[in-house]
Backbone as numpy.savetxt, mean C-alpha at the origin, in Angstrom:
# Nx Ny Nz CAx CAy CAz Cx Cy Cz
-10.25 -7.49 13.98 -11.08 -6.32 13.98 -10.20 -5.08 13.98
-10.72 -4.04 13.33 -9.95 -2.81 13.32 -10.57 -1.74 12.46
-9.94 -0.57 12.46 -10.47 0.58 11.75 -10.29 0.48 10.23
-11.23 1.10 9.52 -11.19 1.16 8.05 -11.19 2.63 7.64
-10.38 2.95 6.65 -10.18 4.34 6.26 -10.34 4.53 4.76
-10.76 5.75 4.39 -10.68 6.22 3.01 -9.43 7.09 2.94
-8.66 6.94 1.89 -7.45 7.75 1.73 -7.84 9.03 0.98
-7.60 10.19 1.60 -8.02 11.45 0.97 -7.21 11.77 -0.28
-7.81 12.55 -1.16 -7.15 12.94 -2.40 -5.89 13.76 -2.18
-5.75 14.37 -1.01 -4.58 15.19 -0.73 -3.35 14.35 -0.40
-3.50 13.07 -0.17 -2.37 12.22 0.20 -1.42 12.09 -0.98
-0.19 12.55 -0.79 0.84 12.44 -1.82 2.11 11.91 -1.19
2.88 11.13 -1.94 4.11 10.58 -1.37 5.14 11.67 -1.10
5.81 11.57 0.04 6.85 12.53 0.42 8.23 12.05 -0.03
8.27 10.87 -0.65 9.52 10.30 -1.17 9.22 9.75 -2.55
10.26 9.49 -3.32 10.07 8.95 -4.66 9.66 7.48 -4.57
8.57 7.16 -5.26 8.09 5.79 -5.34 7.96 5.42 -6.81
7.90 4.12 -7.08 7.80 3.63 -8.46 6.67 2.62 -8.57
6.15 2.51 -9.76 5.14 1.50 -10.06 5.84 0.23 -10.52
5.43 -0.90 -9.97 5.98 -2.19 -10.41 4.89 -2.90 -11.20
5.24 -3.30 -12.41 4.31 -3.98 -13.31 4.99 -5.23 -13.87
4.24 -6.03 -14.60 4.81 -7.20 -15.26 5.96 -6.77 -16.18
5.82 -5.62 -16.82 6.81 -5.15 -17.79 8.13 -4.74 -17.15
8.12 -4.25 -15.92 9.38 -3.75 -15.33 9.83 -4.51 -14.07
9.13 -5.54 -13.68 9.43 -6.22 -12.42 10.86 -6.78 -12.37
11.40 -7.15 -13.52 12.76 -7.71 -13.55 13.83 -6.68 -13.21
13.48 -5.40 -13.22 14.43 -4.33 -12.91 14.71 -4.23 -11.41
13.88 -4.88 -10.60 13.96 -4.70 -9.15 14.36 -5.98 -8.45
15.16 -5.83 -7.40 15.51 -6.95 -6.53 14.36 -7.12 -5.56
13.77 -8.30 -5.52 12.57 -8.54 -4.71 12.86 -9.40 -3.49
14.08 -9.36 -2.98 14.45 -10.13 -1.80 13.52 -9.77 -0.65
12.71 -10.73 -0.22 11.70 -10.49 0.80 10.30 -10.37 0.22
10.22 -10.14 -1.08 8.93 -10.04 -1.77 8.90 -10.99 -2.98
9.51 -12.14 -2.85 9.60 -13.07 -3.98 8.23 -13.46 -4.52
7.24 -13.56 -3.66 5.87 -13.92 -4.04 5.27 -12.94 -5.03
5.78 -11.72 -5.07 5.20 -10.68 -5.92 5.26 -11.04 -7.40
6.28 -11.76 -7.81 6.40 -12.15 -9.22 5.18 -12.93 -9.68
4.66 -13.82 -8.84 3.49 -14.62 -9.20 2.19 -13.81 -9.15
2.14 -12.80 -8.30 0.90 -12.05 -8.08 0.80 -10.73 -8.84
1.88 -10.29 -9.47 1.96 -8.93 -9.99 0.79 -8.55 -10.90
0.29 -9.46 -11.69 -0.81 -9.14 -12.61 -2.13 -8.91 -11.88
-2.26 -9.39 -10.65 -3.53 -9.34 -9.93 -3.56 -8.29 -8.83
-2.46 -7.58 -8.62 -2.38 -6.65 -7.49 -2.13 -5.21 -7.94
-2.55 -4.90 -9.15 -2.31 -3.56 -9.69 -3.34 -2.56 -9.20
-2.94 -1.34 -8.93 -1.57 -0.87 -9.01 -0.71 -1.39 -7.86
0.58 -1.48 -8.13 1.57 -1.92 -7.14 2.66 -0.86 -7.10
2.84 -0.25 -5.95 3.79 0.86 -5.79 4.86 0.45 -4.79
6.11 0.79 -5.10 7.22 0.42 -4.22 8.13 1.60 -3.94
8.77 1.54 -2.80 9.89 2.41 -2.52 11.11 1.54 -2.68
12.05 2.02 -3.46 13.21 1.23 -3.85 14.48 1.90 -3.32
15.33 1.13 -2.66 16.65 1.58 -2.23 17.66 0.87 -3.13
18.39 1.66 -3.91 19.25 1.15 -4.96 18.34 0.41 -5.93
18.41 -0.90 -6.02 17.47 -1.62 -6.90 16.54 -2.53 -6.12
16.60 -2.46 -4.79 15.81 -3.36 -3.95 14.50 -2.72 -3.50
13.39 -3.38 -3.77 12.10 -2.95 -3.24 12.11 -3.22 -1.74
11.83 -2.17 -0.94 11.87 -2.34 0.51 10.51 -2.11 1.17
9.59 -1.46 0.44 8.23 -1.25 0.94 7.30 -1.29 -0.26
6.20 -2.02 -0.13 5.28 -2.21 -1.25 3.84 -2.00 -0.78
3.07 -1.28 -1.59 1.63 -1.18 -1.39 0.97 -1.59 -2.69
0.01 -2.50 -2.58 -0.66 -3.01 -3.78 -2.13 -3.22 -3.47
-2.90 -3.41 -4.53 -4.34 -3.68 -4.37 -4.54 -5.14 -4.01
-5.18 -5.39 -2.87 -5.42 -6.77 -2.45 -6.88 -7.16 -2.51
-7.77 -6.19 -2.51 -9.20 -6.43 -2.73 -9.64 -5.38 -3.73
-10.25 -5.84 -4.82 -10.61 -4.93 -5.90 -12.06 -5.14 -6.29
-12.82 -4.03 -6.32 -14.18 -4.06 -6.84 -14.26 -3.01 -7.95
-15.42 -2.88 -8.55 -15.58 -1.89 -9.61 -15.50 -0.46 -9.08
-15.66 -0.28 -7.77 -15.67 1.07 -7.20 -14.51 1.37 -6.26
-13.87 0.36 -5.72 -12.83 0.60 -4.71 -11.73 -0.46 -4.76
-10.56 -0.06 -4.26 -9.43 -0.97 -4.07 -9.01 -0.86 -2.61
-8.63 -1.98 -2.02 -8.10 -1.95 -0.66 -6.61 -2.20 -0.70
-5.88 -1.45 0.12 -4.42 -1.52 0.15 -3.93 -2.74 0.90
-2.88 -3.33 0.37 -2.09 -4.33 1.07 -0.69 -3.74 1.20
-0.18 -3.65 2.41 1.07 -2.93 2.67 2.07 -3.83 3.38
3.30 -3.81 2.89 4.37 -4.55 3.55 5.66 -3.76 3.43
6.39 -3.67 4.54 7.71 -3.05 4.55 8.67 -4.03 5.21
9.82 -4.24 4.60 10.80 -5.15 5.18 11.26 -4.63 6.54
11.43 -5.53 7.50 11.76 -5.15 8.88 12.91 -4.15 9.01
14.03 -4.34 8.34 15.14 -3.39 8.54 14.84 -1.97 8.04
13.77 -1.80 7.29 13.45 -0.51 6.68 12.23 0.16 7.30
11.73 -0.39 8.39 10.56 0.18 9.06 10.95 1.42 9.87
9.95 2.27 10.10 10.17 3.46 10.91 10.82 4.62 10.17
10.85 4.56 8.85 11.49 5.62 8.06 10.51 6.41 7.20
9.22 6.11 7.33 8.22 6.82 6.53 7.96 6.20 5.17
8.60 5.06 4.90 8.44 4.43 3.58 7.01 3.94 3.36
6.40 3.38 4.40 5.04 2.84 4.26 4.06 3.94 3.87
4.13 5.08 4.52 3.23 6.19 4.18 3.45 6.64 2.74
4.69 6.66 2.29 4.99 7.08 0.92 4.37 6.14 -0.10
4.50 4.82 0.11 3.95 3.89 -0.89 2.43 3.85 -0.84
1.84 4.01 0.34 0.37 4.05 0.42 -0.15 5.28 -0.32
0.48 6.43 -0.12 0.05 7.65 -0.81 0.21 7.51 -2.32
1.33 6.95 -2.76 1.55 6.74 -4.20 0.55 5.77 -4.79
0.26 4.71 -4.05 -0.73 3.72 -4.49 -2.11 4.37 -4.60
-2.48 5.17 -3.61 -3.79 5.83 -3.62 -3.94 6.75 -4.83
-2.88 7.45 -5.20 -2.93 8.31 -6.39 -3.23 7.48 -7.64
-2.58 6.33 -7.75 -2.80 5.47 -8.93 -4.21 4.89 -8.93
-4.72 4.51 -7.77 -6.09 3.99 -7.68 -7.09 5.07 -8.12
-6.88 6.29 -7.68 -7.77 7.39 -8.08 -7.73 7.62 -9.59
-6.57 7.46 -10.20 -6.46 7.61 -11.66 -7.32 6.58 -12.38
-7.57 5.45 -11.74 -8.42 4.41 -12.32 -9.90 4.71 -12.11
-10.20 5.78 -11.37 -11.59 6.13 -11.07 -12.16 5.38 -9.89
-11.28 4.81 -9.06 -11.72 4.03 -7.91 -11.36 4.74 -6.60
-11.96 4.27 -5.52 -11.73 4.82 -4.19 -10.65 3.99 -3.49
-9.58 4.62 -2.99 -8.55 3.88 -2.27 -8.92 3.72 -0.79
-8.93 2.49 -0.32 -9.29 2.17 1.06 -8.10 1.53 1.78
-8.07 1.71 3.09 -6.99 1.18 3.92 -7.61 0.69 5.21
-7.28 -0.52 5.62 -7.78 -1.01 6.90 -6.65 -1.71 7.64
-6.84 -1.85 8.93 -5.82 -2.46 9.76 -6.50 -3.11 10.97
-5.70 -3.67 11.84 -6.26 -4.25 13.07 -5.97 -3.31 14.24
-6.72 -3.50 15.32 -6.49 -2.68 16.51 -5.10 -2.96 17.09
-4.57 -4.15 16.87 -3.27 -4.52 17.43 -2.10 -3.97 16.62
-2.32 -3.62 15.36 -1.23 -3.20 14.48 -0.98 -1.69 14.63
-0.21 -1.34 15.64 0.04 0.06 15.95 0.85 0.75 14.86
1.76 0.03 14.23 2.55 0.62 13.14 1.65 1.01 11.97
0.71 0.15 11.64 -0.22 0.44 10.55 -1.14 1.61 10.90
-1.56 1.68 12.16 -2.38 2.82 12.59 -1.58 4.12 12.53
-0.27 4.03 12.77 0.59 5.22 12.66 0.63 5.71 11.21
0.68 4.79 10.26 0.63 5.17 8.84 -0.67 5.92 8.56
-1.78 5.41 9.07 -3.08 6.05 8.87 -3.09 7.47 9.45
-2.52 7.64 10.62 -2.46 8.99 11.23 -1.57 9.92 10.42
-0.42 9.40 10.00 0.54 10.22 9.24 -0.09 10.76 7.96
-0.94 9.96 7.33 -1.59 10.36 6.08 -2.93 11.05 6.31
-3.33 11.21 7.56 -4.61 11.85 7.91 -5.78 11.17 7.20
-5.81 9.83 7.28 -6.88 9.07 6.64 -8.21 9.30 7.35
-9.29 9.18 6.60 -10.64 9.40 7.14 -11.27 8.08 7.54
-11.56 7.93 8.82 -12.21 6.72 9.34 -13.63 6.64 8.79
-13.98 5.49 8.21 -15.36 5.33 7.73 -16.06 4.14 8.37
-15.34 3.31 9.10 -15.98 2.16 9.71 -14.98 1.27 10.41
-15.47 0.13 10.84 -14.66 -0.86 11.53 -14.98 -2.22 10.92
-13.94 -3.00 10.62 -14.22 -4.35 10.15 -14.17 -5.31 11.33
-14.85 -6.41 11.19 -14.82 -7.42 12.24 -14.86 -8.79 11.60
-14.41 -9.75 12.36 -14.32 -11.13 11.88 -15.22 -12.00 12.74
-16.03 -12.81 12.09 -16.87 -13.77 12.80 -16.21 -15.13 12.68
-15.94 -15.74 13.83 -15.26 -17.05 13.83 -16.25 -18.13 14.19
């Protein structure tokens, strides 16, 4: 269970991010994100922050409808706490909006780092998700 957010149109990356696609994925070192090669066609847009040639933080679409995309965010442990996650989420949201869709972000109550990303980007709370077991 946790909060769900809409990413506002004002969210812009504060660092340089890149789009990863089937066409350019070979240009990047995916150490820690090896699974992305198999999923790249299904998680577009996919935005990364790259250090040298290594992708260190990635935000991609993990749930897609005709009206909205939900963010899936991962940052490699040694690169956390540097603002990379907020940059890739903002870059991803810009690309989702270009598609005419609404960018959404959700997290769990326990994931304090993810909630910090939401605060940093001033995301708008629209609801809470819950799981029935």
